[in-house]
mmCIF file of C-alpha atoms in Angstrom:
data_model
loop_
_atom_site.group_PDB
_atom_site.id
_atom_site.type_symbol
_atom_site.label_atom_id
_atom_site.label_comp_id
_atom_site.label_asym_id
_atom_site.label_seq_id
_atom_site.Cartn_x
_atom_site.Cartn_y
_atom_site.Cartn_z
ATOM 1 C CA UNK F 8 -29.150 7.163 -6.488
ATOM 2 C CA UNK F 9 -28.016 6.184 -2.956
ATOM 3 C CA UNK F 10 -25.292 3.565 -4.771
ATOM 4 C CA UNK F 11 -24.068 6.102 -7.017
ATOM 5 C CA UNK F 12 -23.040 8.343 -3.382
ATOM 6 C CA UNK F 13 -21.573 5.271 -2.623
ATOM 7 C CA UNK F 14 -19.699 4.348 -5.190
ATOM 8 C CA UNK F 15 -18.451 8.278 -5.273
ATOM 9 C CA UNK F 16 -17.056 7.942 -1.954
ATOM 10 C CA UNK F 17 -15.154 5.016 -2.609
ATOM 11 C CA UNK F 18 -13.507 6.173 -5.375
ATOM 12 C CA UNK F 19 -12.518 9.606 -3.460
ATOM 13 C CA UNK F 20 -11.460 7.386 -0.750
ATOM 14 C CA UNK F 21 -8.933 5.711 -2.637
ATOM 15 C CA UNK F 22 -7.797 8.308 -5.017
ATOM 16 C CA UNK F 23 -7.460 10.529 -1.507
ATOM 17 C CA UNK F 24 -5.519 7.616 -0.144
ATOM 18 C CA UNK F 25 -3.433 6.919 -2.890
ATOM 19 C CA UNK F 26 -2.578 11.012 -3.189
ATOM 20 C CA UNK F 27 -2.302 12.017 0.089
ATOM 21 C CA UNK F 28 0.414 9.449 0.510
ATOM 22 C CA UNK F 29 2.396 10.857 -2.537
ATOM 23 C CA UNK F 30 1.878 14.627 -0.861
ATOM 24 C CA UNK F 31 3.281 12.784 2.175
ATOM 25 C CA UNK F 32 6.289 11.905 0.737
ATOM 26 C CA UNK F 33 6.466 14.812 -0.995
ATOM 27 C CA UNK F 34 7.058 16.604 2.017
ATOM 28 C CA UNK F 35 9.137 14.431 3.439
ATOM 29 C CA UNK F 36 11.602 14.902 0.326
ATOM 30 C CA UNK F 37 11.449 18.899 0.731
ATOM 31 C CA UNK F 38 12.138 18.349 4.491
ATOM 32 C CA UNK F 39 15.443 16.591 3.985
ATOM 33 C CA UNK F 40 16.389 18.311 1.267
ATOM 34 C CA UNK F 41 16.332 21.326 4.027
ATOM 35 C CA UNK F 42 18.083 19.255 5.957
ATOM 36 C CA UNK F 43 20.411 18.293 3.800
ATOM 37 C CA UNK F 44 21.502 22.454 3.210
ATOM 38 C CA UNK F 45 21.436 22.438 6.730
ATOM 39 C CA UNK F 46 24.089 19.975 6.994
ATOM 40 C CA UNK F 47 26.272 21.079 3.950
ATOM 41 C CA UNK F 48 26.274 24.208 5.845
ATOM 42 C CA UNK F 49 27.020 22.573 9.061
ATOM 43 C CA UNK F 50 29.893 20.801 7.355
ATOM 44 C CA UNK F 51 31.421 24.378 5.302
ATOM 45 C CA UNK F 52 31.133 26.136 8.549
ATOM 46 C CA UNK F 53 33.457 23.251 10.636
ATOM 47 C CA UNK F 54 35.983 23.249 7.304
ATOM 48 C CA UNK F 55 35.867 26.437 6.193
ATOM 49 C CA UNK F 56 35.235 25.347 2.604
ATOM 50 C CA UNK F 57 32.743 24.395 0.380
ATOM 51 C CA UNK F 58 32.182 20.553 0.901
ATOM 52 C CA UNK F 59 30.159 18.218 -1.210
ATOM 53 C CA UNK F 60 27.254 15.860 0.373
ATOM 54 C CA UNK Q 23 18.238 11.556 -17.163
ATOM 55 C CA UNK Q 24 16.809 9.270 -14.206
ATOM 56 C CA UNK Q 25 13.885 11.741 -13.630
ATOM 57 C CA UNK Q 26 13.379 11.674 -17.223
ATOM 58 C CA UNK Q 27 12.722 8.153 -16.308
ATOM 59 C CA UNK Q 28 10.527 9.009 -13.563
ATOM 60 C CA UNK Q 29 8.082 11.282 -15.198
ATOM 61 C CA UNK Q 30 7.999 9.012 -17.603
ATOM 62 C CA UNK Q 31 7.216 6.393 -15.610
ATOM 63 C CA UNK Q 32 4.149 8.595 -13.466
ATOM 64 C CA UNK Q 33 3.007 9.384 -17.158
ATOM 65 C CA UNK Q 34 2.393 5.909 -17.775
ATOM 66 C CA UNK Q 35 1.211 5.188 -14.583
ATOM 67 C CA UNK Q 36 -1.525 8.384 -14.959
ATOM 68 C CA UNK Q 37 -2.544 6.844 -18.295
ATOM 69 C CA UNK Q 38 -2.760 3.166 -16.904
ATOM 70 C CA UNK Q 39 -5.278 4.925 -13.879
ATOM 71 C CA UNK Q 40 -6.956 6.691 -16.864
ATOM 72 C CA UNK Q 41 -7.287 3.515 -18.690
ATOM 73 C CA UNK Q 42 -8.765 1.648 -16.095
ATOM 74 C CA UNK Q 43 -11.327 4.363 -14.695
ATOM 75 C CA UNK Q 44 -12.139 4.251 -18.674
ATOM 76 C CA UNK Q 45 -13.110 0.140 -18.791
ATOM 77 C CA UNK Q 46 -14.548 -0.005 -15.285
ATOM 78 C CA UNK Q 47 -17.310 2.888 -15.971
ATOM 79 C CA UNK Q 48 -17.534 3.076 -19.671
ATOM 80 C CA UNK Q 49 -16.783 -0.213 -21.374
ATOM 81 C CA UNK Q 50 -17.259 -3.543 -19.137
ATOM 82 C CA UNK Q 51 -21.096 -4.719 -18.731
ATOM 83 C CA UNK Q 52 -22.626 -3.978 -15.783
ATOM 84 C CA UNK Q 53 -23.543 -7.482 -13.543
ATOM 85 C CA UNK Q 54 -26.655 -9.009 -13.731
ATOM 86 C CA UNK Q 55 -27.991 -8.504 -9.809
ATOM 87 C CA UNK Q 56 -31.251 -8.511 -8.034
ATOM 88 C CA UNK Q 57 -31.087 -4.362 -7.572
ATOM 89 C CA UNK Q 58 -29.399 -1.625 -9.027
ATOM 90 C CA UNK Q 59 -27.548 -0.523 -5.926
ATOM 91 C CA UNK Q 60 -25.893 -4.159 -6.400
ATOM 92 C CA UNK Q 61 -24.910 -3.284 -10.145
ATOM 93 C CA UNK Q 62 -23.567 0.002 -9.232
ATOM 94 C CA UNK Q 63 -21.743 -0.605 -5.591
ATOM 95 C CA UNK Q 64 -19.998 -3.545 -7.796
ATOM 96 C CA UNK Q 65 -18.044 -1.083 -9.691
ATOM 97 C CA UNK Q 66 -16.193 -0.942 -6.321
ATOM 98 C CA UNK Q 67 -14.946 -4.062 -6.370
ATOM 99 C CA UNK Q 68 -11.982 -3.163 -9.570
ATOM 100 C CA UNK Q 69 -10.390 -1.111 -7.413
ATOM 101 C CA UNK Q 70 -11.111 -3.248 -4.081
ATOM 102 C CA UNK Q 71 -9.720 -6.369 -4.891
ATOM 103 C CA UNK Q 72 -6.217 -5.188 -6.733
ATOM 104 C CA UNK Q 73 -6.114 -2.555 -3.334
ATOM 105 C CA UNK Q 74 -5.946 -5.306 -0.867
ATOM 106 C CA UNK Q 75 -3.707 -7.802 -4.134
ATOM 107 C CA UNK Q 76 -1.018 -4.704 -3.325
ATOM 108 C CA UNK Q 77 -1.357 -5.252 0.797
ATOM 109 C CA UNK Q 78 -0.413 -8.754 0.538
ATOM 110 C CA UNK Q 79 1.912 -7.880 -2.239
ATOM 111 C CA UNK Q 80 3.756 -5.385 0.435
ATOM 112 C CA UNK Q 81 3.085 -7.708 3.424
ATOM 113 C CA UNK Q 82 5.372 -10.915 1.325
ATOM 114 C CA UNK Q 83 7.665 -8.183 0.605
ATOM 115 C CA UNK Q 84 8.071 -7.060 4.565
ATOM 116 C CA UNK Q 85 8.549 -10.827 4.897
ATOM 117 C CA UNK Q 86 11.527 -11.394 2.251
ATOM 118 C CA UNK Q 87 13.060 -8.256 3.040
ATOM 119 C CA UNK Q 88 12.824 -9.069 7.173
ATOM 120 C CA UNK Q 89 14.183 -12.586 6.353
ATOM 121 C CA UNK Q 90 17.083 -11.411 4.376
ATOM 122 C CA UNK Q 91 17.635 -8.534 7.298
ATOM 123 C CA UNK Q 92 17.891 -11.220 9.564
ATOM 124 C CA UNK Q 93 19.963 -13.206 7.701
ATOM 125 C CA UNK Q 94 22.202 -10.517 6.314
ATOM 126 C CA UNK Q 95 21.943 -7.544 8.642
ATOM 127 C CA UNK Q 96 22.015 -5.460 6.061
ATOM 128 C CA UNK Q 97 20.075 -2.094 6.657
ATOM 129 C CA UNK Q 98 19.264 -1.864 3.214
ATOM 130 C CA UNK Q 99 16.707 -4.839 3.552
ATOM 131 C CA UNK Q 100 15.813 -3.392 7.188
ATOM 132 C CA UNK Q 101 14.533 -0.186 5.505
ATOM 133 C CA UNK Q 102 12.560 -2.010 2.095
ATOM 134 C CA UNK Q 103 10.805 -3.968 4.758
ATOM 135 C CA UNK Q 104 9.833 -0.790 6.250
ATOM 136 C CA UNK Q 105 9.030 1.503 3.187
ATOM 137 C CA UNK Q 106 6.689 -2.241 2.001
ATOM 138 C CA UNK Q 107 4.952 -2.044 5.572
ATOM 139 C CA UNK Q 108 3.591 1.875 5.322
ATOM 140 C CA UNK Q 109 2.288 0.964 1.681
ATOM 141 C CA UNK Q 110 0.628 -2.231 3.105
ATOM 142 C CA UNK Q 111 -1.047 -0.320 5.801
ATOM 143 C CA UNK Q 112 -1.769 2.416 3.208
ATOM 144 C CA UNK Q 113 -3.582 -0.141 0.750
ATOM 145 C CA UNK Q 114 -5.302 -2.712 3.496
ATOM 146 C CA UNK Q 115 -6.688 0.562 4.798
ATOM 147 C CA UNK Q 116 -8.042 1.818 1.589
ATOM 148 C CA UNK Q 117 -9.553 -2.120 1.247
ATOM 149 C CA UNK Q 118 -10.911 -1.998 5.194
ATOM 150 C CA UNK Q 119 -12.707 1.325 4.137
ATOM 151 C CA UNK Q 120 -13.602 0.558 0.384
ATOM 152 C CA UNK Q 121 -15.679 -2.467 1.630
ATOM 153 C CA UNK Q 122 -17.909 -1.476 4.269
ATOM 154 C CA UNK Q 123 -18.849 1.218 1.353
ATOM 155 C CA UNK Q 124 -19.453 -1.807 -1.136
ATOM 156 C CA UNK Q 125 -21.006 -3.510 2.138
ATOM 157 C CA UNK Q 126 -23.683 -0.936 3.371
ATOM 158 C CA UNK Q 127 -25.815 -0.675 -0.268
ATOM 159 C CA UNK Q 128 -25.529 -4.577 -0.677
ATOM 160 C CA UNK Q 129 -25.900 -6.153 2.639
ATOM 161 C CA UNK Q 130 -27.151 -3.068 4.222
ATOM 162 C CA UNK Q 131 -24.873 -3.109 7.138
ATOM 163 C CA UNK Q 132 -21.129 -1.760 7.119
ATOM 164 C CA UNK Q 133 -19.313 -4.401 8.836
ATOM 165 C CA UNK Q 134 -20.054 -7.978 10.433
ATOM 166 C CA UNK Q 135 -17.243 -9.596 12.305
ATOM 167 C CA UNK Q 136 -16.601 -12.072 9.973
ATOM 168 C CA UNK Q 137 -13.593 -14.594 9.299
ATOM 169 C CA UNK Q 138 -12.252 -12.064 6.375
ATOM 170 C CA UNK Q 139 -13.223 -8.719 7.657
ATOM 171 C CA UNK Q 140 -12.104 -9.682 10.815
ATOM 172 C CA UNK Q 141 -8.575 -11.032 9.709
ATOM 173 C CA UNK Q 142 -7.934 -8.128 7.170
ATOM 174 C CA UNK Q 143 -8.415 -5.717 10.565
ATOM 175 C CA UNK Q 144 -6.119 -7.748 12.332
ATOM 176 C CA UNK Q 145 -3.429 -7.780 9.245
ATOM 177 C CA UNK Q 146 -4.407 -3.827 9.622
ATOM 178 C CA UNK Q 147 -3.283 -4.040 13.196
ATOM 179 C CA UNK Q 148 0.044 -6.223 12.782
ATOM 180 C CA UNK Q 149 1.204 -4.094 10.353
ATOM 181 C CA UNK Q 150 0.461 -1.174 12.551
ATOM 182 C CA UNK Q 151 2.294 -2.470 15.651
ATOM 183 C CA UNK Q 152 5.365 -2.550 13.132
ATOM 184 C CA UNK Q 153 5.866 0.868 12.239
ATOM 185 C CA UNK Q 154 4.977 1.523 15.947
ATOM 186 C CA UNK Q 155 7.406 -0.058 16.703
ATOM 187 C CA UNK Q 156 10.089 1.300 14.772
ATOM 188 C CA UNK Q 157 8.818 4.544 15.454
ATOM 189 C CA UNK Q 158 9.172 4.030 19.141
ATOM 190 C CA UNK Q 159 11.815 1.940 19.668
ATOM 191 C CA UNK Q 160 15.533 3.440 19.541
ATOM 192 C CA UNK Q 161 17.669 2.909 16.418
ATOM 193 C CA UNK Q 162 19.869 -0.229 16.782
ATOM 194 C CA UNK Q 163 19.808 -3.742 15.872
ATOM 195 C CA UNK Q 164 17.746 -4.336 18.449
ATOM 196 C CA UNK Q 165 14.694 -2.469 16.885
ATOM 197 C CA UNK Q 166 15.832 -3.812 13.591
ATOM 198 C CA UNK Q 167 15.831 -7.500 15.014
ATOM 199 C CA UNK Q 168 12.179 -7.020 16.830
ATOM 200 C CA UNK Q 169 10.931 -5.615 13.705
ATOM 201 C CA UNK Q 170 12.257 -8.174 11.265
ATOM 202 C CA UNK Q 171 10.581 -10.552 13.948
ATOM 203 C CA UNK Q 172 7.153 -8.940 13.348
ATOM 204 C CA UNK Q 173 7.231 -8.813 9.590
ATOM 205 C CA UNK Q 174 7.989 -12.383 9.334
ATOM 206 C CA UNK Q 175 5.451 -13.289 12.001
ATOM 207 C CA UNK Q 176 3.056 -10.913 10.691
ATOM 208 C CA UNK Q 177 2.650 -12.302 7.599
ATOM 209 C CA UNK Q 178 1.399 -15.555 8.947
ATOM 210 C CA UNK Q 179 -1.805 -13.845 9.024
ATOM 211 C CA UNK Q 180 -1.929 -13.344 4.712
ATOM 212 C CA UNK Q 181 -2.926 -16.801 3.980
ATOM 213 C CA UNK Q 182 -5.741 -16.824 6.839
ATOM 214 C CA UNK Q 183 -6.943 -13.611 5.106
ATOM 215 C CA UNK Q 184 -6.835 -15.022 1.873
ATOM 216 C CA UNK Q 185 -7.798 -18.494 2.793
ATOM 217 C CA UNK Q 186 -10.375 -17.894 5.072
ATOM 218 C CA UNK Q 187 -13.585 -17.382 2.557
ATOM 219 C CA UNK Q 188 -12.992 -21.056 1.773
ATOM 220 C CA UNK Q 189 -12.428 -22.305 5.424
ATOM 221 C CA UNK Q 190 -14.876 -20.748 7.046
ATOM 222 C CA UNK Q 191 -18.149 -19.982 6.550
ATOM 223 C CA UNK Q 192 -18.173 -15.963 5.880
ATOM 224 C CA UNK Q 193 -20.955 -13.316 4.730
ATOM 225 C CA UNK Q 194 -17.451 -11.912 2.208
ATOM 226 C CA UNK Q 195 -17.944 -12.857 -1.271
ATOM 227 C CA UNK Q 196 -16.245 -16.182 -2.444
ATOM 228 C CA UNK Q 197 -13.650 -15.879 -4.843
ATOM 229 C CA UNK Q 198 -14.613 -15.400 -8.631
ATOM 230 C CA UNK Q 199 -10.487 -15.169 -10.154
ATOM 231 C CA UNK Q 200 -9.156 -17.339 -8.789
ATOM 232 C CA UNK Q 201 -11.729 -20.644 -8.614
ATOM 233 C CA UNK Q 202 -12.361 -23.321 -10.360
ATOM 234 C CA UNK Q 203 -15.653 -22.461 -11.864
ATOM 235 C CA UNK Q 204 -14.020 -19.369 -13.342
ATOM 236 C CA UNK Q 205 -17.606 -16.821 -12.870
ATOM 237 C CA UNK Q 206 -15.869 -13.878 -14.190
ATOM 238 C CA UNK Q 207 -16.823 -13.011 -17.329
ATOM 239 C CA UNK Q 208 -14.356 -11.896 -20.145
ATOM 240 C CA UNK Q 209 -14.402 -8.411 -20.310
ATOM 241 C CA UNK Q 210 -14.672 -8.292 -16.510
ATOM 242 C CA UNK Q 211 -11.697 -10.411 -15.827
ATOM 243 C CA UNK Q 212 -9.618 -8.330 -18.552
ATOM 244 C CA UNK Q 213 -11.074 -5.325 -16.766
ATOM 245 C CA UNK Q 214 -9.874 -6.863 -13.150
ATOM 246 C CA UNK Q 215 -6.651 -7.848 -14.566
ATOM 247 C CA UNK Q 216 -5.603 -4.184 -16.122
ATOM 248 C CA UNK Q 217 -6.345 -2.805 -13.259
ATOM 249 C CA UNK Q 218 -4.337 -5.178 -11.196
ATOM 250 C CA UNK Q 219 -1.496 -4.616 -13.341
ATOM 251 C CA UNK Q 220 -1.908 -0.815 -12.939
ATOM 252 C CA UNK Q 221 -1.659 -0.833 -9.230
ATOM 253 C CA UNK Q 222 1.553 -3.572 -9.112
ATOM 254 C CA UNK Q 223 2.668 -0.300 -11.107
ATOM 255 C CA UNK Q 224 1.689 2.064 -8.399
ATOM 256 C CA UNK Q 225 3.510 -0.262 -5.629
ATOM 257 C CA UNK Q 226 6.227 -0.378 -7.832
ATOM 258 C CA UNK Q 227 6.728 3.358 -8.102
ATOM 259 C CA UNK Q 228 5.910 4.337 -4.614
ATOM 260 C CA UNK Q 229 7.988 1.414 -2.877
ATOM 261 C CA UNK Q 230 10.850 2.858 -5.305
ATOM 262 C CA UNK Q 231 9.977 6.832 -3.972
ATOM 263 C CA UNK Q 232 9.709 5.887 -0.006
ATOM 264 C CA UNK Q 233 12.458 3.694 -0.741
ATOM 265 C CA UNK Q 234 14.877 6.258 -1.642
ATOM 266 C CA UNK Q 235 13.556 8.869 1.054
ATOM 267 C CA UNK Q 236 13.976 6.462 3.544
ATOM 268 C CA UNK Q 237 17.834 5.782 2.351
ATOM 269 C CA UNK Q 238 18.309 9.636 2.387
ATOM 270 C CA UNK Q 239 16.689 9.971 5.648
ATOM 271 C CA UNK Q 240 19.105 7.455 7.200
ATOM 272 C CA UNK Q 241 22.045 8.863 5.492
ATOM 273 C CA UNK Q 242 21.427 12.677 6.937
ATOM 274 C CA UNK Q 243 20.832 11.186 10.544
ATOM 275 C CA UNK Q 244 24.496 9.316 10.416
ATOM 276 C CA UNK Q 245 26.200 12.294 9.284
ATOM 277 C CA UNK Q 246 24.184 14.573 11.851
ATOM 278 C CA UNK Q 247 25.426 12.053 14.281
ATOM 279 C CA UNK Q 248 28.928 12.150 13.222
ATOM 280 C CA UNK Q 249 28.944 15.967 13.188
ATOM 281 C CA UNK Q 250 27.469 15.916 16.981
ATOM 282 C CA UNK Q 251 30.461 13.783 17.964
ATOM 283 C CA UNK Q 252 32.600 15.679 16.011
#
């Protein structure tokens, strides 16, 4: 019984590892994809127009 | 159209995992050991072994991409070694924690400083002090050159790890792939090998994700920069 815990916890392990990274990046993209407005913004507002990034 | 292609791709790559899960628990024998704990903690061991195949897979791949850096000095290569370094670390730290779990049922400790354990932490570390590094270091060439320096020196350390079950005397498992004697049963090695392939899929796929992040990441900051001066 013991074995089968630990053969659970491996398996979460990696499957935690292996999704939590993919969240990670995840975030990442929406951050810079804020960023990104931010900047087309940034740019519109110094040229008055709307400006492609 | 391209993320057409990358659903696609993640579909395949869900089925592959599905697959996989499917043969280790349902379809290859279990091992003929001295306890059951044995028979069951060795069901570890599929996704063990092809975790710590993809941290020397990203480690040679920090190495090639710090060696064309250097030769090149092209940031391209600068930021592959970089997006193959915080996979490595991701995937020698699933295989640091996935065998003290296989460890504690069969030996009944978690760890014993041994030649492999003890050379996997220090790859662990290496690749660590890299993205520390980076992190800490201000952009330039400078922290692109010291970098570069580490992944190439790092990886020095990948053959001890992989060698050192055979030069030293070590409580880790021999090797059942890749020796001579070939222990690994059929349907265990096809098992092993599927697997394997499915996670060189995985690298392939997230090294292709950070990849482009990291490119879009270091496209804003120029531009920010350029607006500041500006």
């Amino acid at each position: 019984m013991d074995a089968y815990i630990y053969l659970f916890f491996a398996y979460s392990i990696i499957w935690l590892g292996i999704f939590g990274f993919m969240w990670y990046m995840n975030k990442k993209a929406n951050h810079l994809e804020q960023e990104m407005t931010l900047l087309k913004e940034l740019i519109d507002a110094k040229s008055g127009g709307s400006v492609d990034v | 159209m391209k993320s057409i292609i990358d659903k696609a791709f993640l579909i395949v790559l869900l089925l592959a995992f599905l697959t996989s899960l499917y043969l280790i628990f349902n379809w290859v024998p279990q091992i003929k050991a001295s306890n059951s704990a044995e028979q069951i903690a060795q069901k570890i061991f599929y996704f063990h072994v092809p975790s710590a195949w993809l941290g020397f897979l990203a480690c040679f791949i920090v190495f090639v991409a710090s060696v064309v850096y250097l030769w090149t000095r092209k940031r391209q290569f600068e930021l592959i070694a970089v997006a193959s370094a915080e996979i490595g670390i991701l995937f020698i730290t699933l295989v640091l924690i996935t065998g003290p779990i296989w460890a504690k049922p069969v030996w009944g400790i978690w760890w014993t400083w041994d030649a492999r354990l003890t050379s996997s932490l220090i790859l662990w570390l290496i690749y660590v002090a890299f993205l520390m590094l980076r992190r800490y270091l201000p952009d330039g060439s400078k922290r692109a050159n010291l970098t570069a320096v580490v992944g190439i020196i790092g990886f020095i350390d990948v053959p001890i790890v992989y060698y050192s079950i055979r030069w030293w005397e070590t409580q880790h498992p021999k090797a059942v792939i890749a020796s001579s004697d070939g222990s690994l049963a059929a349907p265990m090695f096809f098992t092993f090998m599927f697997t394997l392939a499915t996670f060189t899929l995985l690298y392939v796929y997230l090294m292709k994700k950070r990849y482009q992040l990291l490119k879009l990441e270091d496209t804003l900051n120029k531009q920010f920069k350029e607006m500041e001066i500006l």
